[in-house]
Coordinates of C-alpha atoms and ligand atoms in Angstrom, one line a residue:
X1313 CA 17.5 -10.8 15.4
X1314 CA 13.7 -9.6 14.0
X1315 CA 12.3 -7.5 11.5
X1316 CA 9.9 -4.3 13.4
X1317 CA 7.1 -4.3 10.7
X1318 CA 5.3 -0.7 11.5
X1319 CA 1.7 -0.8 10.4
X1320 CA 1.4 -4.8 10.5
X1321 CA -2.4 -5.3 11.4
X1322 CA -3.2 -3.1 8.3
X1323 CA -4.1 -4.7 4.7
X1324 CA -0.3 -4.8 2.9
X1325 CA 1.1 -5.1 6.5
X1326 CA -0.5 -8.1 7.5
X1327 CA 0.1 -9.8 3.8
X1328 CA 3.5 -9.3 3.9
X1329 CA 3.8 -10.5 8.3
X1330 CA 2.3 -13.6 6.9
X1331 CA 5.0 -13.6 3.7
X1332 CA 7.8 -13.0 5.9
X1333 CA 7.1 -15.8 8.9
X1334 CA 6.7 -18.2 5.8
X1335 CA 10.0 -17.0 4.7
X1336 CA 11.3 -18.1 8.1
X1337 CA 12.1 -15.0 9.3
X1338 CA 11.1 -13.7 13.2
X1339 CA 9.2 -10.7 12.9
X1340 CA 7.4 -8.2 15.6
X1341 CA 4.8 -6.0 14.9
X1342 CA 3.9 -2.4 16.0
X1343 CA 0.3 -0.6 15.1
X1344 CA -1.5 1.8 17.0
X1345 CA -5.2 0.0 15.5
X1346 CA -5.9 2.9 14.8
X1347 CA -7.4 1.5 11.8
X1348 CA -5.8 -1.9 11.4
X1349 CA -7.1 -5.2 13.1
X1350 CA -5.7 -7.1 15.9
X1351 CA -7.0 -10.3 13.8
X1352 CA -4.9 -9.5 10.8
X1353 CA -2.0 -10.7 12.8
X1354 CA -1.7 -14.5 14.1
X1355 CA -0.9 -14.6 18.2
X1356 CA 2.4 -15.8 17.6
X1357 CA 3.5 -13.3 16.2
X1358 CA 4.9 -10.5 19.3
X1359 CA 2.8 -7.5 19.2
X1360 CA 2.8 -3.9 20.6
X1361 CA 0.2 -1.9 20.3
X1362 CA 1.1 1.7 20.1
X1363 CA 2.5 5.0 18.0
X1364 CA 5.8 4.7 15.5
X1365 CA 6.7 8.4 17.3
X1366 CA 7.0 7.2 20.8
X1367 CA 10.5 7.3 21.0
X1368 CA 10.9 5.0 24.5
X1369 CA 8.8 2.6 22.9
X1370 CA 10.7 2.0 19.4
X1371 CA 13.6 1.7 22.1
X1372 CA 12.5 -0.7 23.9
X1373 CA 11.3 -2.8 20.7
X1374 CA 14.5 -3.1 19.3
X1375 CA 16.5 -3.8 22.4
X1376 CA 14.2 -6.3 23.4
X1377 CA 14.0 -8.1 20.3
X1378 CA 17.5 -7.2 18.6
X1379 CA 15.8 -5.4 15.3
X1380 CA 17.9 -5.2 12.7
X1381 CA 16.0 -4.0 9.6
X1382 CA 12.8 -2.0 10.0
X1383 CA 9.5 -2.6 7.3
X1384 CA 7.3 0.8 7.6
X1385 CA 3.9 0.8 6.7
X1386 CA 2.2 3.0 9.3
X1387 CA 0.3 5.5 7.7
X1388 CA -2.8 7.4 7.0
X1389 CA -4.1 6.9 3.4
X1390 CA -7.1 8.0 2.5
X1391 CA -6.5 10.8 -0.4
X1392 CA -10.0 12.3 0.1
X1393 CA -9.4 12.6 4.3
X1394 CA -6.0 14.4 3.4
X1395 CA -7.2 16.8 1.3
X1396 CA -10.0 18.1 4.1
X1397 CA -7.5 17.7 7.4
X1398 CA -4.1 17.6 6.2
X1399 CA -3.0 18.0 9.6
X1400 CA -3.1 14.9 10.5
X1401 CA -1.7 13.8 7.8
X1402 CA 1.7 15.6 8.2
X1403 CA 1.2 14.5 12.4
X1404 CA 1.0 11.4 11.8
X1405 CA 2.7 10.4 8.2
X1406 CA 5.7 13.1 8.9
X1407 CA 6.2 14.2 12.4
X1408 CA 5.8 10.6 14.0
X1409 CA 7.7 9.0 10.7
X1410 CA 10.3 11.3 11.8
X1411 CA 10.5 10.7 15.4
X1412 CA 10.5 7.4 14.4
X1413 CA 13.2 7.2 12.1
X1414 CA 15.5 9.1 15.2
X1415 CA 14.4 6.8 17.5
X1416 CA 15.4 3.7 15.3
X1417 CA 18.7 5.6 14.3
X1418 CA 19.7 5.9 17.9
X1419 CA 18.9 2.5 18.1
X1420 CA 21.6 1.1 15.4
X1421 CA 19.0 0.0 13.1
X1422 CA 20.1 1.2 9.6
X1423 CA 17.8 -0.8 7.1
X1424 CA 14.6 0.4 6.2
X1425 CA 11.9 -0.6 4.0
X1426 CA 9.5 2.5 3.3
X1427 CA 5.2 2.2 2.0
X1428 CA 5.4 4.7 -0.9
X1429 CA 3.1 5.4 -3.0
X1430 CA 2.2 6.2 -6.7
X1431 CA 0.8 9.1 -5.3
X1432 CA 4.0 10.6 -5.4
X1433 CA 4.0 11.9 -8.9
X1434 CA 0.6 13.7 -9.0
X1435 CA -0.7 13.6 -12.0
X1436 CA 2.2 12.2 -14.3
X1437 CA 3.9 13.6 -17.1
X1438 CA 4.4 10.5 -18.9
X1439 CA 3.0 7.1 -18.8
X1440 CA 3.9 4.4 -18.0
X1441 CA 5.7 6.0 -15.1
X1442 CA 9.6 5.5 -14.7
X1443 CA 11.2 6.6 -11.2
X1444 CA 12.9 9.8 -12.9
X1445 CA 9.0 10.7 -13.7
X1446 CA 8.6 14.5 -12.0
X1447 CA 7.2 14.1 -8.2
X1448 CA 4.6 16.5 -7.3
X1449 CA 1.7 15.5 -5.6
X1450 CA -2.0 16.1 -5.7
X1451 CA -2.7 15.7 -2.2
X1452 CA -1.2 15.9 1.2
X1453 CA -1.3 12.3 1.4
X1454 CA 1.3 11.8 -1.4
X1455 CA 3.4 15.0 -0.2
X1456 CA 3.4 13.3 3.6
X1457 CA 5.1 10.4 1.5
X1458 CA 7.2 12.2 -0.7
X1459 CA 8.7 14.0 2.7
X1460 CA 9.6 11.2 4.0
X1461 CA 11.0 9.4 0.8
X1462 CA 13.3 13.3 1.3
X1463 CA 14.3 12.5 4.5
X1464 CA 15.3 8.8 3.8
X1465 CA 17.7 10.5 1.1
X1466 CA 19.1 12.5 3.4
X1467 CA 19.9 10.4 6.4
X1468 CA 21.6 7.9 3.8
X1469 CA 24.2 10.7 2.8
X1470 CA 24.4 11.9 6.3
X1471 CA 23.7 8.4 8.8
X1472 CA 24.7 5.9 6.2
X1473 CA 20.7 4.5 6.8
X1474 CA 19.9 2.2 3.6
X1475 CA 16.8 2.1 2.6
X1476 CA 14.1 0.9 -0.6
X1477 CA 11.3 3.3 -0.6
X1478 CA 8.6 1.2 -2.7
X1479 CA 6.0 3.0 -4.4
X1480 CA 3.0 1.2 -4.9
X1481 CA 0.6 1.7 -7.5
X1482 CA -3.3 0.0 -6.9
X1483 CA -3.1 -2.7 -4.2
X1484 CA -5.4 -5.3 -4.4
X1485 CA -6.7 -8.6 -3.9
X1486 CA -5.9 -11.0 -0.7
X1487 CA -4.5 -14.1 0.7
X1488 CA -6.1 -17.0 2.3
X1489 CA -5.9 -15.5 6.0
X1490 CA -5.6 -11.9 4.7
X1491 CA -7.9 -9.0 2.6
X1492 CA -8.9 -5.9 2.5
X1493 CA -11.2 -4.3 5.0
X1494 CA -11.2 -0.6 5.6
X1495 CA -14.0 1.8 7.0
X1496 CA -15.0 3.7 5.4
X1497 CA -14.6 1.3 1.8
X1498 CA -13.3 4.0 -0.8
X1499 CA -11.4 1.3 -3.3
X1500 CA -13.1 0.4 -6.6
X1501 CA -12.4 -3.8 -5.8
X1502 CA -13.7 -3.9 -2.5
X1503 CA -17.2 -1.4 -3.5
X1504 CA -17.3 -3.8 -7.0
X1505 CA -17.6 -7.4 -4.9
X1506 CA -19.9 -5.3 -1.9
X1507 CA -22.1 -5.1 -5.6
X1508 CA -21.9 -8.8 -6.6
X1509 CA -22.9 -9.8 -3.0
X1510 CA -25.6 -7.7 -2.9
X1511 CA -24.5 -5.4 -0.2
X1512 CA -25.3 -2.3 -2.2
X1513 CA -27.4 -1.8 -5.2
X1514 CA -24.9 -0.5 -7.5
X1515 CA -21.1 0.6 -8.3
X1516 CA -20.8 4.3 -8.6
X1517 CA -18.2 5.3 -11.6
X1518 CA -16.5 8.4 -11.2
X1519 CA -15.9 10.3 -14.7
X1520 CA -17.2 8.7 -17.9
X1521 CA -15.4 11.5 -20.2
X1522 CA -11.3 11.0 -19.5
X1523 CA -9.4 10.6 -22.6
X1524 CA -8.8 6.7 -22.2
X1525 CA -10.7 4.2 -25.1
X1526 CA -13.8 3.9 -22.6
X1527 CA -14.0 6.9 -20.9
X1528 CA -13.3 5.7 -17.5
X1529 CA -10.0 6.0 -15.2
X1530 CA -7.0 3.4 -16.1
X1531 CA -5.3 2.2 -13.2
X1532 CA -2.2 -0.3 -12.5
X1533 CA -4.0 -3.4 -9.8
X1534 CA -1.0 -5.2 -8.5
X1535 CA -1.7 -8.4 -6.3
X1536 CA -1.2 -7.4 -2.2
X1537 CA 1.1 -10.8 -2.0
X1538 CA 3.0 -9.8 -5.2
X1539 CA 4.1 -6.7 -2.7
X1540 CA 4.4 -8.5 0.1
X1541 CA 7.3 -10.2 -2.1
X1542 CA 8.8 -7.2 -2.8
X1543 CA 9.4 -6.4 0.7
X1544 CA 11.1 -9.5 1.2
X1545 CA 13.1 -8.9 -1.6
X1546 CA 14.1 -5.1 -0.6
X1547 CA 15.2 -6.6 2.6
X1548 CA 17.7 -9.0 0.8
X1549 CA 19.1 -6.5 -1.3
X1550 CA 19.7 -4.1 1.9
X1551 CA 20.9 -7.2 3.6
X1552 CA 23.8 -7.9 0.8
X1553 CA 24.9 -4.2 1.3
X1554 CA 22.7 -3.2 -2.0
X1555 CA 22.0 1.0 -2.4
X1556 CA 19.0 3.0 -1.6
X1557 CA 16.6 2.7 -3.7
X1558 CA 13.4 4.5 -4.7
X1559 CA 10.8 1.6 -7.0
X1560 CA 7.7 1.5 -8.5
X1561 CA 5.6 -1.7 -7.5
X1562 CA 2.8 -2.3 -10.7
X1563 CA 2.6 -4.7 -13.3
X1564 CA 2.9 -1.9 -16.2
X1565 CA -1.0 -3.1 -17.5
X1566 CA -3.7 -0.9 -17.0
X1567 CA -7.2 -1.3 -17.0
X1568 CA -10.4 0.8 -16.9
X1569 CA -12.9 1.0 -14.2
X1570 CA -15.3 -0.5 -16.4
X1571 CA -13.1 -3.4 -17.4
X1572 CA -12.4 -3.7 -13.7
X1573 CA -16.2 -3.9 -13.1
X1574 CA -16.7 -6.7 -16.0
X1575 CA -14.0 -9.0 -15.3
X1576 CA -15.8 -9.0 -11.4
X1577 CA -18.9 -9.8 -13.4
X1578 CA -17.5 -12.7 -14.9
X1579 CA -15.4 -13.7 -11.9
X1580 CA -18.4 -13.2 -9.5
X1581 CA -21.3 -14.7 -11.9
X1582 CA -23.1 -11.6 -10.5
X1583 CA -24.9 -8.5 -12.7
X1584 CA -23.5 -5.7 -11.0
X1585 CA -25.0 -2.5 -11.7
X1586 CA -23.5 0.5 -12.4
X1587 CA -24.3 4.5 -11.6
X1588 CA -22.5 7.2 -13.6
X1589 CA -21.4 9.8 -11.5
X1590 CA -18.8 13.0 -12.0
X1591 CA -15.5 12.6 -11.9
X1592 CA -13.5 11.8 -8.2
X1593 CA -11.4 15.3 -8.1
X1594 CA -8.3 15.3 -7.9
X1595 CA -8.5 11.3 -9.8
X1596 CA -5.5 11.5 -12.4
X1597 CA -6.6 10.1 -16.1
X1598 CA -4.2 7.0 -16.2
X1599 CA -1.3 5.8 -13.4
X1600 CA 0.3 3.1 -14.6
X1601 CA 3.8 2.0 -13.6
X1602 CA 6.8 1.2 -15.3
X1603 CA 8.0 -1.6 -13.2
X1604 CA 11.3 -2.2 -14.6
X1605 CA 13.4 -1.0 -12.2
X1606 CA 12.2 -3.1 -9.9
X1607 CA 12.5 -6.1 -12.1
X1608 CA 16.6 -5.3 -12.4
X1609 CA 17.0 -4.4 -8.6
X1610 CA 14.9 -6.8 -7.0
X1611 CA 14.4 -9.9 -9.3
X1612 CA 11.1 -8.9 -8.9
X1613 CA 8.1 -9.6 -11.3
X1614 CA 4.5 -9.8 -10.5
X1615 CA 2.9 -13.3 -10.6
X1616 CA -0.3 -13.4 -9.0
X1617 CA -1.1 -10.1 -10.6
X1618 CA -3.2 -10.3 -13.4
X1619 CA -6.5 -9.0 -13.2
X1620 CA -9.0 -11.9 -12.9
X1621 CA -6.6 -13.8 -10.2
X1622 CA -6.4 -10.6 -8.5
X1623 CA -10.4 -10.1 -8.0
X1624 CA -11.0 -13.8 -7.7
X1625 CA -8.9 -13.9 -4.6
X1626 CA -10.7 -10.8 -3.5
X1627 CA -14.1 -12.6 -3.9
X1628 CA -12.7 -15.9 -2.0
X1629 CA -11.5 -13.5 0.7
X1630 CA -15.1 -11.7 0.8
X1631 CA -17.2 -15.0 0.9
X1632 CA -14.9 -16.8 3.8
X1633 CA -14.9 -13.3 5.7
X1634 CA -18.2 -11.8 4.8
X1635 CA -17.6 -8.9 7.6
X1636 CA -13.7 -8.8 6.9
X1637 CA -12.2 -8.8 10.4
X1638 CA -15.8 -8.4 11.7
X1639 CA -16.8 -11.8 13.6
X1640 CA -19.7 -12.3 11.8
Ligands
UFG457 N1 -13.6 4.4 -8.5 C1 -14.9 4.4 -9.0 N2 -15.9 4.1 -8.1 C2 -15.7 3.8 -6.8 C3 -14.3 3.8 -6.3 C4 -13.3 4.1 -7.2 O1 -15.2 4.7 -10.1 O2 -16.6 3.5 -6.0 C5 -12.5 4.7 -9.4 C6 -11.7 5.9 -9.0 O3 -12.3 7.1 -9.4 C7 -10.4 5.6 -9.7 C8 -10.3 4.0 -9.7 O4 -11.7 3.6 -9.5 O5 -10.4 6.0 -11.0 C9 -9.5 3.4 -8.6 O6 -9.8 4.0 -7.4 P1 -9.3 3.6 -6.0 O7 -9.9 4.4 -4.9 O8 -9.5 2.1 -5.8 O9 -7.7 3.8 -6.0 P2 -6.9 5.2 -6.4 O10 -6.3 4.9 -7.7 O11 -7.8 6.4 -6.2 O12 -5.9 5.2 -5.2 C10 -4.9 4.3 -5.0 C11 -4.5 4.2 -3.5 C12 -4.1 5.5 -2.9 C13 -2.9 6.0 -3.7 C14 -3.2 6.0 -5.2 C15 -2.0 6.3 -6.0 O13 -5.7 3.8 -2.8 O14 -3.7 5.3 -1.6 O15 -3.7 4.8 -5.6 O16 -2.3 7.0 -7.1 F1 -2.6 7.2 -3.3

């Protein structure tokens, strides 16, 4: 029996590949590389390269290696990308999630571990945010998600498919094998440490004027391998017969961009310089989550999350792997 981990050369992907074989669990991993990397996954580990929609393929996977629970992460998510071809989005994120979910159905496969996303609520109307918080997004990126998190609901009441959707708010930081590398770089962390080692001149900060003490969007970091344990954790709960669930994966602390900017300065020993620019649009004021449902349902609290052990791993990461999955 193996775990199908969707999306598993990407950044949370291949944290949580590494979480689970350490776990002892047997694990097989589909991406299309469209924008993972093949070196985020060990050799070992049985690989297919190709799209969660092709139907034969998800057939053969799970007869082949006897899948029993499903971990989905394969996704485009890039807000800004979304927003200008949307199309792809609801291709890719909806339309092949949805083939997927058939094929996997057909297959016997009735545990499912969804890649949510904050994203879902839009610009909240309370914070912290609890799970009843109103869901409408900003973007297309968080309605592809919040489609899917619909169609999880309904094949529970109609297939009996059991699933955690987990909705995460900022990941960050990295493991000893594992970071982040994306391209194009659109995160604050990564663009903050590409500052300290002098990659670029400065750190743009978007919006000095929201109504937060200094001026500058609050966000909810949450260490990659505090997800990662999560997942492992949702997979349990499925496992022991536990309910579908929709939960929020943050620490419930918040911090600024410019307190994000100075811990890195004291982490990194490095000035980095900063350029005010306007405001990111469609950037909400503050997300930050109220994690306790995950804490009752899961056992699940944060450890490696707070904000200087986050970026400090970040920084390891960057100086062992100074082009990420590059070979330098
Ligand atoms: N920011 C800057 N300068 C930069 C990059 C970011 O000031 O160069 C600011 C943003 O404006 C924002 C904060 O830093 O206020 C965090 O930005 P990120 O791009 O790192 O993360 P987001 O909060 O925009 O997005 C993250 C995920 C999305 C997800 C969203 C949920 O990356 O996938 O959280 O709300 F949709």
């Amino acid at each position: 029996m193996a775990i199908l981990v969707t999306g598993g050369a990407g950044y949370i992907g291949s944290v949580t590949v590494e979480r689970l074989e350490a776990a002892g669990e047997s694990v097989v991993v589909l991406d299309a590389l469209g924008r993972g990397h093949r070196e985020a996954v060990t050799r070992e580990t049985p690989f297919y390269k190709g799209q969660v929609g092709d139907r034969a393929l998800i057939a053969k996977i799970v007869a082949e290696h006897k899948i029993e629970s499903c971990v989905h992460f394969a996704a485009l998510a890039y807000v800004g990308e979304s927003v200008e071809q949307p199309e792809k989005y609801f291709e890719n994120n909806v339309s092949q999630g949805i083939a997927f979910l058939g094929a996997l159905l057909a297959a016997g496969v009735r545990r499912f571990v969804f890649s949510s996303t904050a994203a879902t609520y839009g610009e909240p109307e309370r914070v912290p945010i609890d799970e009843e918080c109103r869901k409408w997004p900003k973007n297309p990126y968080g309605w592809s998600k919040l489609v899917i998190e619909q169609v999880l609901d309904s094949y529970d009441t109609a297939h009996g498919l059991k699933f955690a959707s987990l909705r995460y708010f900022n990941a960050a930081g990295a493991t000893e094998r594992c970071g982040e590398h994306h391209d194009p770089e659109t995160h604050l962390i990564p663009i903050v440490l590409a500052a300290a080692a002098g990659e670029k001149p400065d750190v743009p900060v978007f919006g000095g004027d929201y109504p937060t003490p200094d001026g500058t969007a609050i966000r909810d970091y949450v260490h990659v391998a505090d997800l990662a344990d999560a997942h492992i954790r949702a997979l349990e709960h499925l496992r022991k017969g536990g309910s579908s669930e929709f939960m929020n994966l943050g620490t419930g602390d918040g911090y600024s961009v410019l307190e994000v900017i100075e811990t890195a300065r004291r982490v990194t020993g490095s000035e980095i310089r900063i350029r005010k620019e306007a405001r990111r649009p469609g950037d909400p004021a503050r997300l930050v989550a109220d994690p306790a449902k995950a804490r009752r349902v899961l056992g699940w609290t944060p450890k490696m999350s707070d904000l200087a052990s986050i970026i400090g791993s970040a920084w390891d990461w960057k100086k062992r792997n100074p082009r990420g999955y590059f070979a330098s």
